PDB file of C-alpha atoms and ligand atoms in Angstrom:
ATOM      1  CA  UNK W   1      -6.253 -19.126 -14.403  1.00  0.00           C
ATOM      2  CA  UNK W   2      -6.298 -15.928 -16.474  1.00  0.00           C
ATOM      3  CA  UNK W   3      -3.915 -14.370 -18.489  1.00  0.00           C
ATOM      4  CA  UNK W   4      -2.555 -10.386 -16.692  1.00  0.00           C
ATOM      5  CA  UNK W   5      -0.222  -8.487 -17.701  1.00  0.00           C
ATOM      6  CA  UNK W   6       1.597  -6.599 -15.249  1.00  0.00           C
ATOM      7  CA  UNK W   7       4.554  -3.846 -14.963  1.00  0.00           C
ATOM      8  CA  UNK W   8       7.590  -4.510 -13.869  1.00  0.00           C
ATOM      9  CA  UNK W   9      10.684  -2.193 -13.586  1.00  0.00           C
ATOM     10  CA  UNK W  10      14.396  -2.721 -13.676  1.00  0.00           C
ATOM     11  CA  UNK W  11      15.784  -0.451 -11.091  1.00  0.00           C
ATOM     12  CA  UNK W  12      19.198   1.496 -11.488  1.00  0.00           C
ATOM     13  CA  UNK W  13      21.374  -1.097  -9.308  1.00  0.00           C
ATOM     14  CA  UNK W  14      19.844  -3.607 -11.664  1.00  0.00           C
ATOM     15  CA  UNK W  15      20.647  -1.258 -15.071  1.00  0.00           C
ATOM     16  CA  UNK W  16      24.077  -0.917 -13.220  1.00  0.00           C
ATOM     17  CA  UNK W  17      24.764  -4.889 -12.793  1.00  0.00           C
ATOM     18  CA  UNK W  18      24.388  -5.424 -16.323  1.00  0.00           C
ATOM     19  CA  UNK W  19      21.706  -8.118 -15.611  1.00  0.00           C
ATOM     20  CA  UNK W  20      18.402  -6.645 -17.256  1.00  0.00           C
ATOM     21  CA  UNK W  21      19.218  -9.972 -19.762  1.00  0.00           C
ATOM     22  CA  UNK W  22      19.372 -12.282 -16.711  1.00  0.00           C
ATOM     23  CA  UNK W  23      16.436 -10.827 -15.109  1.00  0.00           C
ATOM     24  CA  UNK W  24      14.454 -11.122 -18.233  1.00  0.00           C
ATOM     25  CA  UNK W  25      15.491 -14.093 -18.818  1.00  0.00           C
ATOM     26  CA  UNK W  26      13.824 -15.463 -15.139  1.00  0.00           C
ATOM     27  CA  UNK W  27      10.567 -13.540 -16.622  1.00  0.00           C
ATOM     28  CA  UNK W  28      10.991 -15.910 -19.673  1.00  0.00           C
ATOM     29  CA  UNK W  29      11.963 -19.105 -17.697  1.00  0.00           C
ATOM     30  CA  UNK W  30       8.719 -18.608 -15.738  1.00  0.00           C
ATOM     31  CA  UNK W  31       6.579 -18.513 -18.968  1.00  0.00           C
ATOM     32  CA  UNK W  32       5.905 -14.684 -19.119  1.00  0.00           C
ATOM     33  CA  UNK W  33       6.235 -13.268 -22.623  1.00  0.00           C
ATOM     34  CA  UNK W  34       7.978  -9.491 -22.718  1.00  0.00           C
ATOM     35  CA  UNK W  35       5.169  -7.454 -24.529  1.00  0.00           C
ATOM     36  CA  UNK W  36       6.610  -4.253 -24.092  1.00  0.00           C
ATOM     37  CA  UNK W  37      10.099  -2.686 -22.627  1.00  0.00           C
ATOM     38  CA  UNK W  38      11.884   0.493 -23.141  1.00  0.00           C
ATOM     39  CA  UNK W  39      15.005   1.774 -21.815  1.00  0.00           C
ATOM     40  CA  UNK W  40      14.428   5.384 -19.654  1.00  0.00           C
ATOM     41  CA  UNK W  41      15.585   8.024 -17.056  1.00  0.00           C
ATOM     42  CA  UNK W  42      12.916   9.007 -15.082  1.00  0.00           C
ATOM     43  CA  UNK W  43      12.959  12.312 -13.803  1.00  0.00           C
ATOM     44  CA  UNK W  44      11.736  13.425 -10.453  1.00  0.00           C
ATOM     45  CA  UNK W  45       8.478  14.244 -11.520  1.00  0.00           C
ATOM     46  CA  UNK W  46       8.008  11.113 -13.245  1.00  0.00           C
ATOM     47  CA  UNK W  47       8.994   9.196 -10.581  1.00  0.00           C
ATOM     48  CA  UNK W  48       7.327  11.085  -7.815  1.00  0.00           C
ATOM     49  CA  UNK W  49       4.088  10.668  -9.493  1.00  0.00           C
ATOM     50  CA  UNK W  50       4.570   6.828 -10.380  1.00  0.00           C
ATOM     51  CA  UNK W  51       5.301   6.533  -6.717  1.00  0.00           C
ATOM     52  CA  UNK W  52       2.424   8.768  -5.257  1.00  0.00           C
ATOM     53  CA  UNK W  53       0.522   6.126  -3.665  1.00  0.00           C
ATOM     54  CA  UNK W  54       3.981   6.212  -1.093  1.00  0.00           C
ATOM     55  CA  UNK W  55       4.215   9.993  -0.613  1.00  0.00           C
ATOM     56  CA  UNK W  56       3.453  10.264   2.863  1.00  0.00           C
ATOM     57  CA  UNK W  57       6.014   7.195   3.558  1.00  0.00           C
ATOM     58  CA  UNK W  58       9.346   8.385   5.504  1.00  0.00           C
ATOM     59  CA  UNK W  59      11.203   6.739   2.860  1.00  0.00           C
ATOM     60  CA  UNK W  60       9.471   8.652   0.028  1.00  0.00           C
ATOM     61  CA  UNK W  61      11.847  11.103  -0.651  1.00  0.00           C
ATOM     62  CA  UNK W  62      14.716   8.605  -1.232  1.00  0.00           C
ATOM     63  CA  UNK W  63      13.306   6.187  -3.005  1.00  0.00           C
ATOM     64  CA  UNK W  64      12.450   9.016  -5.825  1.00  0.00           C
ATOM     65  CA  UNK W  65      15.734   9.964  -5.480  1.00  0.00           C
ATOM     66  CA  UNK W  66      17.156   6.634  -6.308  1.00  0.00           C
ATOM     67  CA  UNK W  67      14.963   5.822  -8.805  1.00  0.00           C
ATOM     68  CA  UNK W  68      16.173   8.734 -10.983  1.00  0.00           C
ATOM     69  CA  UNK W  69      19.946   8.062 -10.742  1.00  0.00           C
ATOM     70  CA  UNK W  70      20.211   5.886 -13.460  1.00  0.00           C
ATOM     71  CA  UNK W  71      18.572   4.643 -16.510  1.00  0.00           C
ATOM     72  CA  UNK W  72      15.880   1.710 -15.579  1.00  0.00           C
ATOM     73  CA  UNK W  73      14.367  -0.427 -17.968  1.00  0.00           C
ATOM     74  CA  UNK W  74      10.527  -0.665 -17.789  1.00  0.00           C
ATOM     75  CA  UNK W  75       8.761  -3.421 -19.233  1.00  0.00           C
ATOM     76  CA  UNK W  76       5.137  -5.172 -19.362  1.00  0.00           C
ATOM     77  CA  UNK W  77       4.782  -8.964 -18.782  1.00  0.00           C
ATOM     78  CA  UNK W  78       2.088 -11.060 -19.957  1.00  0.00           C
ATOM     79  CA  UNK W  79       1.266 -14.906 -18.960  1.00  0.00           C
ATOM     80  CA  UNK W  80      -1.193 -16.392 -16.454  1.00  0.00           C
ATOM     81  CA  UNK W  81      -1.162 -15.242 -13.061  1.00  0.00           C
ATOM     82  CA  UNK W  82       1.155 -12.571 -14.244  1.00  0.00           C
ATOM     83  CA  UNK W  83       0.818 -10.170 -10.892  1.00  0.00           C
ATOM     84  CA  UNK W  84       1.709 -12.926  -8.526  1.00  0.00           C
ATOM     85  CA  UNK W  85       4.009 -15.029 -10.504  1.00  0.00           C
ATOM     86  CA  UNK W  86       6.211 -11.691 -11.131  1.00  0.00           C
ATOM     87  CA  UNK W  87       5.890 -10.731  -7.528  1.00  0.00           C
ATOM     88  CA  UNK W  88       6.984 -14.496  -6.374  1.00  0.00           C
ATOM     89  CA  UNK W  89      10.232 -14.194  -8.849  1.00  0.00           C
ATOM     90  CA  UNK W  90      11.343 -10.851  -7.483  1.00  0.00           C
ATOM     91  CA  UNK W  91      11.039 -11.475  -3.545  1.00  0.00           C
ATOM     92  CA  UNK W  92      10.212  -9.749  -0.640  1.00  0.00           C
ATOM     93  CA  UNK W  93      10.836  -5.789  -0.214  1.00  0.00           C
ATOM     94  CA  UNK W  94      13.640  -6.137   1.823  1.00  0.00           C
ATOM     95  CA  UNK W  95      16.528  -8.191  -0.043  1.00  0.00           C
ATOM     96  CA  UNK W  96      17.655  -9.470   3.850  1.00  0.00           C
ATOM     97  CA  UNK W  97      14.061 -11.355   3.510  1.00  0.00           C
ATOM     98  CA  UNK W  98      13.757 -12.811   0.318  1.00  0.00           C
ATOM     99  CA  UNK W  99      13.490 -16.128  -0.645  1.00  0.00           C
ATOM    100  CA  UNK W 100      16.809 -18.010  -1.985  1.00  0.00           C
ATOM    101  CA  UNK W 101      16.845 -17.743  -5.664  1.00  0.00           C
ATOM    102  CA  UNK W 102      14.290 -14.643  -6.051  1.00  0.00           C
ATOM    103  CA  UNK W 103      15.484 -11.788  -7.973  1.00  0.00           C
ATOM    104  CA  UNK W 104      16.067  -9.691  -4.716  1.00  0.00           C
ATOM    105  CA  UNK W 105      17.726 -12.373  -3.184  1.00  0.00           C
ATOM    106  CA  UNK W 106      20.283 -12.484  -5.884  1.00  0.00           C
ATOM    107  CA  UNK W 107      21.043  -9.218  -7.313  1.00  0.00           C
ATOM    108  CA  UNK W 108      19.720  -6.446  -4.596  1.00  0.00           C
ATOM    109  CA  UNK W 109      22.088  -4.955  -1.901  1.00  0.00           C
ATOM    110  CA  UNK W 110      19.807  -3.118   0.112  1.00  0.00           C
ATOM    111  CA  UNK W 111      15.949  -2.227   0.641  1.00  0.00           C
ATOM    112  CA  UNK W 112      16.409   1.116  -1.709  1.00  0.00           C
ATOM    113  CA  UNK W 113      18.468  -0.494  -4.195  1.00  0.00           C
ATOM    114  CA  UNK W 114      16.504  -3.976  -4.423  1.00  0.00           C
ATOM    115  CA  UNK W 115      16.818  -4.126  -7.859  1.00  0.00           C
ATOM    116  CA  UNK W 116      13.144  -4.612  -9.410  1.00  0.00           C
ATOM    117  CA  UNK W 117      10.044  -3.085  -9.112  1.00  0.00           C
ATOM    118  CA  UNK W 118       6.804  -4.924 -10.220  1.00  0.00           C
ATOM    119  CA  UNK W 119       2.746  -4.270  -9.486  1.00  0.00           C
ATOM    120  CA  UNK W 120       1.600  -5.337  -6.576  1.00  0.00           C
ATOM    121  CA  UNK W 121      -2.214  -6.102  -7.781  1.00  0.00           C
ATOM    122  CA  UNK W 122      -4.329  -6.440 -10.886  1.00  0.00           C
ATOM    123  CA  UNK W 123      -5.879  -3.222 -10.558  1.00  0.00           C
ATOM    124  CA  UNK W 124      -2.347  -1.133  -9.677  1.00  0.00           C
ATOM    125  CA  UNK W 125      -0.998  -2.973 -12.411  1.00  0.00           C
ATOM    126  CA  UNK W 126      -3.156  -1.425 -15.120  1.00  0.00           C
ATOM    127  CA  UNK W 127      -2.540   1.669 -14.149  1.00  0.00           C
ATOM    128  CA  UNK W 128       1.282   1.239 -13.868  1.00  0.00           C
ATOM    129  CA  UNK W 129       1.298  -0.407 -17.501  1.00  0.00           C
ATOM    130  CA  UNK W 130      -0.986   2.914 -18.683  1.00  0.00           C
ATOM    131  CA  UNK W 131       1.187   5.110 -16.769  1.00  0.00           C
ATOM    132  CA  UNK W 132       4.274   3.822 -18.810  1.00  0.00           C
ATOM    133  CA  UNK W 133       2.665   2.388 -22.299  1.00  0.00           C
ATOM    134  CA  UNK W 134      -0.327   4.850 -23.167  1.00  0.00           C
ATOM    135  CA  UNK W 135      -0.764   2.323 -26.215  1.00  0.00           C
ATOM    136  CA  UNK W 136      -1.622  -0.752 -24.293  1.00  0.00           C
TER     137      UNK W 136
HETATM  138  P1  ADP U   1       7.615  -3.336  -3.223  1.00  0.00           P
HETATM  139  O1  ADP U   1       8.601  -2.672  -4.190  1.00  0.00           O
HETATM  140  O2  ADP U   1       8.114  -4.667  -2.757  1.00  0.00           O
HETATM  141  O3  ADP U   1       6.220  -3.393  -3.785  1.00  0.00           O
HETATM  142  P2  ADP U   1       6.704  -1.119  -1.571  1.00  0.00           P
HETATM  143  O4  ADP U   1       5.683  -0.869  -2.655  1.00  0.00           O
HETATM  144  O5  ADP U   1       6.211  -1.264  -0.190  1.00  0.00           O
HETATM  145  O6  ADP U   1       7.576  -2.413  -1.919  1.00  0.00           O
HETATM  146  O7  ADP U   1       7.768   0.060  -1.573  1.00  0.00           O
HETATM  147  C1  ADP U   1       8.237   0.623  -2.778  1.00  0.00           C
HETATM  148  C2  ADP U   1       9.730   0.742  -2.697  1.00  0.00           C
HETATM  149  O8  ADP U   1      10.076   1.675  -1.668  1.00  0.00           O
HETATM  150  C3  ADP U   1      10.458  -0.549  -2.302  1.00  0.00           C
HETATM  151  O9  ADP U   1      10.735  -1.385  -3.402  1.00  0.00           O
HETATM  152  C4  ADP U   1      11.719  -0.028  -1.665  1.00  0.00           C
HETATM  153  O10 ADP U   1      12.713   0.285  -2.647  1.00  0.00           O
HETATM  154  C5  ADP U   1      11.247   1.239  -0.995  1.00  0.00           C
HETATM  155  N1  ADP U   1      10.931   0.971   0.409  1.00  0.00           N
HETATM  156  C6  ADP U   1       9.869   0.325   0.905  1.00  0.00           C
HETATM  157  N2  ADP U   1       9.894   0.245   2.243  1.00  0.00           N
HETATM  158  C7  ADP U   1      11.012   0.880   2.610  1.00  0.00           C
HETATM  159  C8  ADP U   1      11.618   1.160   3.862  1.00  0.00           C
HETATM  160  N3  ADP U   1      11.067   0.756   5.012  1.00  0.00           N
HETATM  161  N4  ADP U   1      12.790   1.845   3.842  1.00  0.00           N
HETATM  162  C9  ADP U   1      13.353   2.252   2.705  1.00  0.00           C
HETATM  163  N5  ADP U   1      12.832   2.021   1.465  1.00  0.00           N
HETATM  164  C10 ADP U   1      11.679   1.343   1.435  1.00  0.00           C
HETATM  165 MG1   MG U   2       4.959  -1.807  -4.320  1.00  0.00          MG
END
């Protein structure tokens, strides 16, 4: 298997919960090493841009919305089979769906406010870590 790194994003209901140290800590637990994470507050064009590849989605508008109403805490994850593993801790979209004991299933209210955000393939997620960490 090959070592990825992929993004992943604490959303505001997460920032909000106080659990970004839980939440990394499942990262950890799973065997991915944090090689990168800063604090921010996106602004609209920030987060309109990161979330282009949705802007024809109905649910476009308020899902930029959201994700500028509070700080979030972006971070880059590195360890084999990072995409997947990262997608498998989080759970599915829609917190009502995920899996017992995924992130979503445990910390997200809703479908907007579900908590984490991470890439969703090995390509996106070099472009989301570039987006965010012009270094790596
Ligand atoms: P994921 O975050 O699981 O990769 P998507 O990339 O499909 O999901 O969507 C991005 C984000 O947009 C989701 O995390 C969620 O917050 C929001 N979203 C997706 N689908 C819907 C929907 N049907 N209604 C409201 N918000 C949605
Ligand atoms: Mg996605």
């Amino acid at each position: 298997m090959a070592i990825e790194r992929t993004l992943s994003i604490i959303k505001p209901d997460g920032v909000a919960k106080n659990v970004i140290g839980k939440i990394l800590t499942r990262f950890e637990d799973a065997g991915l090493k944090i090689v990168a994470g800063r604090m921010m507050k996106l602004d609209e064009s920030l987060a309109g841009s990161f979330y282009e590849v949705h802007k024809e989605r109905p649910f476009y508008k308020d899902l930029v919305a959201y994700m500028v109403s509070g700080p979030v805490f972006v971070s880059v994850l590195e360890g084999e089979n990072a995409v997947l593993k990262n997608r498998e801790l989080m759970g599915a979209t829609d917190p009502k769906e995920a899996a017992p004991g995924t992130i979503r299933a445990d910390f997200a209210d809703s479908i907007d406010a579900n908590t984490v955000h991470g890439s969703d393939s090995l390509e996106n997620a070099k472009k989301e870590i570039t987006f965010f960490f012009s270094d790596l």
